[in-house]
XYZ file of C-alpha atoms in Angstrom:
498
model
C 0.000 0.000 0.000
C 2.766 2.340 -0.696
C 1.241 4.095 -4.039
C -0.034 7.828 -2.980
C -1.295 9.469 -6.415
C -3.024 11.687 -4.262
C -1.003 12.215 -1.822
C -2.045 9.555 0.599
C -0.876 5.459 0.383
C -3.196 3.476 -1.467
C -4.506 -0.240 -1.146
C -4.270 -2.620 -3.907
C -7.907 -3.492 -4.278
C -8.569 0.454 -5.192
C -9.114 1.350 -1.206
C -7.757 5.092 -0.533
C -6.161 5.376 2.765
C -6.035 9.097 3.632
C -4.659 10.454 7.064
C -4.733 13.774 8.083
C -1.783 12.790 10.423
C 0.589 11.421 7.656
C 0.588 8.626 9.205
C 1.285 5.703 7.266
C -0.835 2.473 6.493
C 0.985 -0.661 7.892
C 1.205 -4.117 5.745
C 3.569 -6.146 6.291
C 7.086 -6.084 8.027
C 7.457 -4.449 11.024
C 4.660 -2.443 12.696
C 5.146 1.249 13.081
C 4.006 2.438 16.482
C 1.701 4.685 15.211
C -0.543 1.504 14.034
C -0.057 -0.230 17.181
C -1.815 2.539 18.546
C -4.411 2.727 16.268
C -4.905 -1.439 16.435
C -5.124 -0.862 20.198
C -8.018 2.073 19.665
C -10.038 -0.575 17.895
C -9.542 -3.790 19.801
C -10.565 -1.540 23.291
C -13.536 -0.464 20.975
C -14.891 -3.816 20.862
C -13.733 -4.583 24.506
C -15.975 -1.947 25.104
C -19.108 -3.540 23.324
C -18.270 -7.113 24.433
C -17.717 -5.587 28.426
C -21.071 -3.656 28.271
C -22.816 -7.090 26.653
C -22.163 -8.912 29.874
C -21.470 -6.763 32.865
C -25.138 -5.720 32.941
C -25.637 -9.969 33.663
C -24.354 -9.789 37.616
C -26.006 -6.437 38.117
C -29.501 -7.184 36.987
C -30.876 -8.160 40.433
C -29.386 -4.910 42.247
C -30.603 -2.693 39.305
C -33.942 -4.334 39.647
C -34.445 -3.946 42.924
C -33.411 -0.041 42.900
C -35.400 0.718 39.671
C -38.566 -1.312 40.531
C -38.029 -3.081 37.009
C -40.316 -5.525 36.178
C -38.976 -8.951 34.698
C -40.088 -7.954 30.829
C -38.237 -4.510 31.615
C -34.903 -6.455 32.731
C -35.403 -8.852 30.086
C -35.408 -5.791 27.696
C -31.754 -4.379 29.106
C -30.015 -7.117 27.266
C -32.185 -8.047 24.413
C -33.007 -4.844 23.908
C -28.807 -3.609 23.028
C -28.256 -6.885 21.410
C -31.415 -6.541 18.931
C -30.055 -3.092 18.103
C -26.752 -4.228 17.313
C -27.589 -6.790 14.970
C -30.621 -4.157 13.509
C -27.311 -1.651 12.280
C -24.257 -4.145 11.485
C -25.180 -4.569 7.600
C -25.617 -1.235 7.435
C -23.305 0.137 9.419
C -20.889 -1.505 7.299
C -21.189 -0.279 4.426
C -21.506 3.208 5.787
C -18.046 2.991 6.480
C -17.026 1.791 2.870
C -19.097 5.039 1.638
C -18.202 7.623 4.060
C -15.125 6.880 6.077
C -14.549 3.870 7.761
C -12.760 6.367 10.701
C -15.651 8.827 10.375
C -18.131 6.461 11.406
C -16.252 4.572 14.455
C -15.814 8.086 15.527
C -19.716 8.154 15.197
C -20.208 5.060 16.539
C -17.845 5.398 19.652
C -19.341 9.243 20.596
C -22.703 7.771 20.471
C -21.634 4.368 22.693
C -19.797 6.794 25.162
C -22.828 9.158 25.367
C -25.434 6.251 25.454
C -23.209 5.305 28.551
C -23.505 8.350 30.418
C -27.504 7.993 29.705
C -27.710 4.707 31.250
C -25.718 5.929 34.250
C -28.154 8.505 35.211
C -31.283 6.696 34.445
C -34.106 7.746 36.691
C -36.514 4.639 35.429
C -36.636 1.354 33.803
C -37.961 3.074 30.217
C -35.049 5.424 30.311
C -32.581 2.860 31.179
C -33.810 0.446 28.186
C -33.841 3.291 25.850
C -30.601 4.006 26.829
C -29.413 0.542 26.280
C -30.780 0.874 22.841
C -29.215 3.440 21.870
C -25.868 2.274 23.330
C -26.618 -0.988 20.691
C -26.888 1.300 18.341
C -23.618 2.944 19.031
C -21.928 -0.055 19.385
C -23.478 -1.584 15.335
C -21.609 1.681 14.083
C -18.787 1.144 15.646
C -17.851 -2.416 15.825
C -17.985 -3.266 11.759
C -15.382 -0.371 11.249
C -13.396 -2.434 14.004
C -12.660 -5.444 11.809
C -12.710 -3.618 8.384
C -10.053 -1.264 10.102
C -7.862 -3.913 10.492
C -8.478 -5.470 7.342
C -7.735 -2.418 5.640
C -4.748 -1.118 7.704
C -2.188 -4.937 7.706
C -2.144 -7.388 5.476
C 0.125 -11.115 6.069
C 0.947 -12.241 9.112
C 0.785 -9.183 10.948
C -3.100 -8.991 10.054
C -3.459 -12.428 11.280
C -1.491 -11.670 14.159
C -4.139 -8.783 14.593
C -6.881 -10.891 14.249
C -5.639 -13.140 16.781
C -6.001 -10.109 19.106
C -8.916 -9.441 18.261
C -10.095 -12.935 19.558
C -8.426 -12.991 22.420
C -10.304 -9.503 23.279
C -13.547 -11.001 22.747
C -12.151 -13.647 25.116
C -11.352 -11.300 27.997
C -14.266 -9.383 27.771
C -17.006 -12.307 27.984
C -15.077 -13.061 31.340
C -14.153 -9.918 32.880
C -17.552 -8.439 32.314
C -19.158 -11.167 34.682
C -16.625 -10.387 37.235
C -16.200 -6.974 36.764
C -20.078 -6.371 37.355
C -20.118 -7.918 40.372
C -16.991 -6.196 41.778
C -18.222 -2.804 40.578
C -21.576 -3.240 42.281
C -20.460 -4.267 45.272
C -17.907 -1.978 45.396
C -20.705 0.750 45.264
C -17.904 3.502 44.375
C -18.868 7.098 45.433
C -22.836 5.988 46.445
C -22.973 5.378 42.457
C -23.842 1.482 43.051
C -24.823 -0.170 39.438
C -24.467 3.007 37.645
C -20.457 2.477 37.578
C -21.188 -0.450 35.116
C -21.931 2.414 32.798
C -20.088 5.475 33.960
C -16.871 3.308 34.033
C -17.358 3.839 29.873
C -16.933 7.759 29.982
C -13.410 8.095 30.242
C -12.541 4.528 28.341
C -14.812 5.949 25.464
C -13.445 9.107 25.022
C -10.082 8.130 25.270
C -11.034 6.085 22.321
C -12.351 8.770 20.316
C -9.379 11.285 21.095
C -6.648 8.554 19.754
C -8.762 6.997 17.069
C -8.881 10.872 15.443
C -5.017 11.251 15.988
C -3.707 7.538 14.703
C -6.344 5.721 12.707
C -5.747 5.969 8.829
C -9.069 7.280 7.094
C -10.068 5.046 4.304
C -13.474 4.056 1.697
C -14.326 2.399 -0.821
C -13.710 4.646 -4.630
C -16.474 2.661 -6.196
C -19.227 3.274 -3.277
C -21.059 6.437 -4.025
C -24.422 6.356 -2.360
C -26.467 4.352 0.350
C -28.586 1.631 -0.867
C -31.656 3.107 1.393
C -34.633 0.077 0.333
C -31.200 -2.422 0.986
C -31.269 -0.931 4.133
C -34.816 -1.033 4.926
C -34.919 -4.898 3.846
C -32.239 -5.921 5.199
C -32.713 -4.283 8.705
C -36.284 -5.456 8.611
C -35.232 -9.140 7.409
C -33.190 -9.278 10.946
C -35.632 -7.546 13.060
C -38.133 -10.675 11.756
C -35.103 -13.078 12.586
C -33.525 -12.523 16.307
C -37.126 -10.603 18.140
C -38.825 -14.108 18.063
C -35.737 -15.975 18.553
C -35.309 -13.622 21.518
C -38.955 -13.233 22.851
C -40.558 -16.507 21.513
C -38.701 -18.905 24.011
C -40.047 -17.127 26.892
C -43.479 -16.438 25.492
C -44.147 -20.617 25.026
C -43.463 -19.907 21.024
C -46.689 -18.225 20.227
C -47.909 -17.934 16.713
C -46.557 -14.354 16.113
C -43.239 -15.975 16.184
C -43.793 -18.372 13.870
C -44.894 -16.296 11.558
C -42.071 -13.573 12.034
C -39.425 -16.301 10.670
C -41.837 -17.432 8.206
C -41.921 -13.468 6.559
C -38.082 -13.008 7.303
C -37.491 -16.003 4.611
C -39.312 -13.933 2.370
C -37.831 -10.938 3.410
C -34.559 -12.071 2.979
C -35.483 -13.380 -0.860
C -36.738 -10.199 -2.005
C -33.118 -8.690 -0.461
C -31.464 -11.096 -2.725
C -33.158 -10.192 -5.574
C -33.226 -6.545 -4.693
C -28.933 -6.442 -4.593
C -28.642 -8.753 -7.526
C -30.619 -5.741 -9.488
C -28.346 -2.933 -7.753
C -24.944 -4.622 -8.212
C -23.759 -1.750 -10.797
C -25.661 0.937 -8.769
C -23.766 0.991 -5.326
C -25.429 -2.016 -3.275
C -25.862 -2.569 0.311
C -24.084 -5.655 -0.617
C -21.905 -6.919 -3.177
C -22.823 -9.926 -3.545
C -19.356 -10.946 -5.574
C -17.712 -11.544 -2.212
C -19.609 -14.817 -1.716
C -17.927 -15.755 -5.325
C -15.139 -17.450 -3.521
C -15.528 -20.262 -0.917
C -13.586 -18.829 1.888
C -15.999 -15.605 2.974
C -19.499 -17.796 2.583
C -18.038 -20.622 4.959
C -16.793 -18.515 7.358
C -20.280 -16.860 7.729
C -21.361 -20.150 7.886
C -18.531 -20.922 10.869
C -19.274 -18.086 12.589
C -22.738 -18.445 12.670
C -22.473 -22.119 13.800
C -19.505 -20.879 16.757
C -22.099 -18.066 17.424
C -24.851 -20.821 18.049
C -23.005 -22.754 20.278
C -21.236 -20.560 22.437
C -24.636 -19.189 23.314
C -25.839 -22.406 24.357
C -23.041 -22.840 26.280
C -22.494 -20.224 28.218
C -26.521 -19.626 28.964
C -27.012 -22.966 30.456
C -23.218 -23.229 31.626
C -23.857 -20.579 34.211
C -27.193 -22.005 35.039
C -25.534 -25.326 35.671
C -23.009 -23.735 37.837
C -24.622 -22.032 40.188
C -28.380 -24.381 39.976
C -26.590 -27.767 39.480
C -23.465 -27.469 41.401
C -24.882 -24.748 43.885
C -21.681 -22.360 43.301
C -22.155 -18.684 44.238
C -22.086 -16.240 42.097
C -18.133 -15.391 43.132
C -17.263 -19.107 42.378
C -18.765 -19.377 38.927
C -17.163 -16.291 38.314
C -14.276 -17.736 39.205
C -15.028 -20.903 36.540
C -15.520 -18.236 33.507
C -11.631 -16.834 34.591
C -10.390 -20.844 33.916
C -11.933 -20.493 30.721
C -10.842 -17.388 29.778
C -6.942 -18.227 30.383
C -7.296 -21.281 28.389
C -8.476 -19.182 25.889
C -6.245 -16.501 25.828
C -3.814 -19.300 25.268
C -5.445 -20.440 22.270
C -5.623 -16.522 20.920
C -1.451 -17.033 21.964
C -1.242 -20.049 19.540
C -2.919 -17.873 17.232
C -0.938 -14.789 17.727
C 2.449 -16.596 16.862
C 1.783 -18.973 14.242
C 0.027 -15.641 12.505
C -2.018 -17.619 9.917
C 0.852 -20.012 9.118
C -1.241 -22.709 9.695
C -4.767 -21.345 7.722
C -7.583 -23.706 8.479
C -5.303 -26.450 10.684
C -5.419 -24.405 13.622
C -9.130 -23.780 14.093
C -9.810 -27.488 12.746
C -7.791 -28.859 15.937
C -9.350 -26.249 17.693
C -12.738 -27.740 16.933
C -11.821 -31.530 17.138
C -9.697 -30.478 20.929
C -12.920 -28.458 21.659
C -15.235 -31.660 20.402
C -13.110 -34.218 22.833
C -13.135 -31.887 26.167
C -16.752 -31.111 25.690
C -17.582 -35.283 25.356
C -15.164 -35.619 28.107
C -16.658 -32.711 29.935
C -20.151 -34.238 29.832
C -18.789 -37.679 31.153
C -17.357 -36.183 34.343
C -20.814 -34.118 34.770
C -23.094 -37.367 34.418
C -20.217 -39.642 36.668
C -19.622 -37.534 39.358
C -23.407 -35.341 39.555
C -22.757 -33.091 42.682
C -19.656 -33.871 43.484
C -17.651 -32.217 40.964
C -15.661 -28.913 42.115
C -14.482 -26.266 40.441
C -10.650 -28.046 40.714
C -11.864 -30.907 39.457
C -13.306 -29.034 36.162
C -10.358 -27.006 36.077
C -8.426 -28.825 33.913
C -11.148 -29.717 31.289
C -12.414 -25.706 31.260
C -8.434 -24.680 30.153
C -8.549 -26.829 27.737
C -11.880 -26.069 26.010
C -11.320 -22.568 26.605
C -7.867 -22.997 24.261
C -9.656 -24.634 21.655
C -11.925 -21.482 21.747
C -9.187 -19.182 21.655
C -7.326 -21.243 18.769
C -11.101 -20.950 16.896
C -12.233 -17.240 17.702
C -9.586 -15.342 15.812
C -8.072 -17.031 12.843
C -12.036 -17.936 11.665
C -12.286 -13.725 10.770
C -8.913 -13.704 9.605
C -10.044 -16.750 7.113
C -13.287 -15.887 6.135
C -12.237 -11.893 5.260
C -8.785 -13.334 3.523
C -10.614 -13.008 -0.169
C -12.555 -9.907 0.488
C -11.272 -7.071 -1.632
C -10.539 -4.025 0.851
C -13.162 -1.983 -0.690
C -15.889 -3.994 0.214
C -14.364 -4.478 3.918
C -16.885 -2.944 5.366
C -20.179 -4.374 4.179
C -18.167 -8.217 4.754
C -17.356 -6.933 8.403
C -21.233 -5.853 8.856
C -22.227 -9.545 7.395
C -19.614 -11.226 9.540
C -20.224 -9.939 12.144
C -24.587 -9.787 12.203
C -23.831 -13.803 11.612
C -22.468 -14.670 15.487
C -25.516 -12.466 16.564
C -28.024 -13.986 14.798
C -25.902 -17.648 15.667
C -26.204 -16.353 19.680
C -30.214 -15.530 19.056
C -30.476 -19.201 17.697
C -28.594 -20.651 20.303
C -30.388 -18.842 23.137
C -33.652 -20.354 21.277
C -32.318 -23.723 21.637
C -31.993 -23.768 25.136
C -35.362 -24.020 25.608
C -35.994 -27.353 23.346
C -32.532 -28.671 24.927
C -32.397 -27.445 28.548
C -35.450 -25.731 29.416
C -37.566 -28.770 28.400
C -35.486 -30.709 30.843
C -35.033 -28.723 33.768
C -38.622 -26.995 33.485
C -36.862 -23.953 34.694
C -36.797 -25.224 38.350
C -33.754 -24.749 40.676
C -33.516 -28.878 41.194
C -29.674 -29.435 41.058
C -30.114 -33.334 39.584
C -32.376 -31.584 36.951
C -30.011 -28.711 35.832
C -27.290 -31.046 36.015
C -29.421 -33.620 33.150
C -30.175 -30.877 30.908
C -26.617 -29.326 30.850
C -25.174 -32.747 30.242
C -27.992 -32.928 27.387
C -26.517 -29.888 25.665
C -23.123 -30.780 26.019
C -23.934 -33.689 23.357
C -26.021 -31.134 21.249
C -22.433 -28.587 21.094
C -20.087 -30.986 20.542
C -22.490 -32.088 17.215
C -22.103 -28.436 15.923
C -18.262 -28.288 17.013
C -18.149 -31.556 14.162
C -20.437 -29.670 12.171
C -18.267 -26.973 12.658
C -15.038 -28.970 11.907
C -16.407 -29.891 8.496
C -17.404 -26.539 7.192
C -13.401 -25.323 7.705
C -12.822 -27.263 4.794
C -13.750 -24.551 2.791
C -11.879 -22.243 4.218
C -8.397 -21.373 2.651
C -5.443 -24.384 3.249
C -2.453 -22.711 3.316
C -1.760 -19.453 4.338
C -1.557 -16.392 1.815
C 1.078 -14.820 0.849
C 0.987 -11.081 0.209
C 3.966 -8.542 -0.671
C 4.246 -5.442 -0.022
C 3.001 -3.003 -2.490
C 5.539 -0.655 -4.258
């Protein structure tokens, strides 16, 4: 990316890279400190999102209780940000490809950070949850310019090596959220109780914004001149019909409204199809010649399968923890910190081999993560009760590596065709897929858990339904294993340009 006709460097797919800093772009080689900063900027971006998706989780009873929130209302605080997040990704996307793929994470972080001050001085439940959803909608402008940014800006095996942070990010923040809640809460800093969990964003988000201006290299797409605005409207309305009844049908018994909201999404999601296919010379939503290859469809694919079964997991995980082993809150905690260093070993794997090893890395990610999870299911059904958290300990490092060795390289696969000009609108697509995998997987719970346990508090019952979907995730981790055939087999090699 060393070409600068007008007076900026220049990516080889046609992308303009323009900074007002004259800063360079980074590809391969060694990594000017200027881009480390800017890679850190992003990756604390989406800490931010993935932090604010979970710490609400161990607050929820001490917000409810000071609010007066009533169960749909708390309900609302987490489906309510997620639902808007997935609404904007597509979007979102492509907005960056048009506009500025800096512009609009500036956007997108402002309105996150102000959304966060909003939530911390909520006076009711309505303003809280409208809060929320605008904080979602913050974080769908912001988080597709997160892995288009680093698309864009390396290229090799320092983008995979970025990539690989970006999973282990994603890693820490599903854990430290849990903990952090509870430690902020309790903590009850300066009489602020629960409202940290959302104040604790101010300075974190504008940090963000002042050294994402200075150090992250503008760039767009030349050949994207205009929002596709009935794109937009289908596509946005195709999701809406997808995730609110995999969201609200489980704990409505699956009334018909639900049934017929995926029905109309199908059809939706056909007239999209058709409606791109007839704007592919007039500035789509989405160009649809990124699915050409095999490497960006599979990986949607992958990531919607990994989004699936992570949210099984980690739904009925905790459930299991604290209902069928009667941990505290503290302890399971404590269980979701295993995990998470297991995992941030994986991300390590990932980090050094820096897409060396293409698909062979996740693929003995997924076959590791398919043996501790059968293995992990034996010990629950032999020893019922009577298994600690030691005695798990071993097992949760292990699956949490496999994670870690899946998370990362799968976006640096599935993007490794995608011609930097259409970046965004991939991102967008990549990343709506593990939301609408994590709506389908909290659906599932209720035909493999729920149906079991009944939603009682028995321990021999929560313990029966976990081991239950145990079996179910390590089918999709095979599944999963499978698909990664598709997904490029040896690593690419890229020079630098100029």
């Amino acid at each position: 990316m060393s070409n600068q006709s007008d007076g900026g460097p220049r990516g080889s797919s046609g992308t303009s890279l323009r900074s007002s800093s004259g800063t360079p772009s980074i590809t391969s080689g060694k990594v000017a400190l200027s881009a480390k900063i800017a890679l850190a900027v992003v990756l604390v971006a989406g800490l931010m999102n993935v932090l604010d998706h979970s710490v609400v989780l161990n607050a929820i009873p001490t917000l409810q209780q000071a609010l007066g929130a009533e169960p749909a209302q708390v309900q609302w605080l987490t489906a309510g940000y997620g639902l808007a997040v997935a609404l904007g990704l597509i979007t979102c996307g492509r907005l960056g490809d048009i506009y500025g793929r800096r512009r609009v994470f500036l956007i997108g972080a402002s309105v996150f950070t102000a959304a966060s001050l909003l939530c911390g001085i909520a006076l009711s439940p309505e303003h809280l949850v409208a809060a929320r959803v605008l904080q979602g909608a913050g974080a769908a402008i912001m988080l597709p310019q997160v892995l288009a940014t680093v698309h864009v800006t390396f290229d090799g095996e320092n983008r995979s090596r970025a990539f690989g942070l970006y999973g282990a990010i994603l890693s820490l923040g599903s854990a430290l959220g849990r903990v952090l809640g509870g430690v902020l809460v309790q903590a009850d800093l300066f009489g602020l109780g629960w409202r940290t969990i959302f104040l604790i964003n101010l300075p974190i988000g504008l940090a963000v914004v002042v050294l994402g201006r200075r150090f992250i290299i503008e760039s767009t797409a030349e050949k994207a001149e205009r929002l596709d605005i009935v794109g937009m409207v289908l596509s946005a309305l195709a999701v809406v019909l997808i995730v609110l009844p995999l969201t609200e049908g489980p704990s409505h018994d699956w009334p018909l409204w639900s049934f017929v909201m995926l029905a109309a999404s199908f059809l939706i999601a056909g007239i999209f199809i058709a409606q791109q296919r007839c704007r592919q010379h007039r500035s789509p939503l989405v160009v649809l010649s990124i699915f050409r290859g095999k490497a960006f469809p599979a990986g949607l694919c992958a990531q919607l399968l990994f989004g699936l079964l992570s949210g099984m997991f980690f739904i009925t995980w905790t459930l299991y923890l604290q209902r069928g082993l009667d941990m505290s809150p503290i302890q399971a905690a404590m269980a979701f910190v295993l995990l998470t260093l297991g995992e941030m070993a994986g991300v390590a794997v990932a980090v050094r081999t820096a897409g060396r090893l293409a698909r062979r890395l996740p693929q003995t990610g997924a076959v590791l993560a398919l043996v501790t999870v059968v293995a992990y299911a034996a010990l629950v059904d032999g020893l019922q009760d009577e298994l600690t958290l030691l005695g798990m300990a071993v097992l949760l490092l292990v699956l949490g590596s496999a994670f870690g060795m899946i998370g990362g390289p799968l976006a640096d696969l599935a993007l490794s065709e995608i011609p930097e000009e259409n970046a965004g609108s991939a991102s967008g697509l990549f990343s709506t897929s593990i939301h609408l995998g994590m709506a389908l997987g909290t659906a599932l719970t209720a035909l493999a858990f729920f149906s079991v346990t009944g939603g009682s508090f028995d321990g021999a019952a929560n313990r029966e339904g976990f081991t239950g979907v145990l079996w179910w995730i390590a089918g999709a981790f095979a599944v999963l294993w499978g698909l990664m055939f598709f997904l490029p087999g040896r690593a690419k090699v890229e020079s630098e340009a100029g």
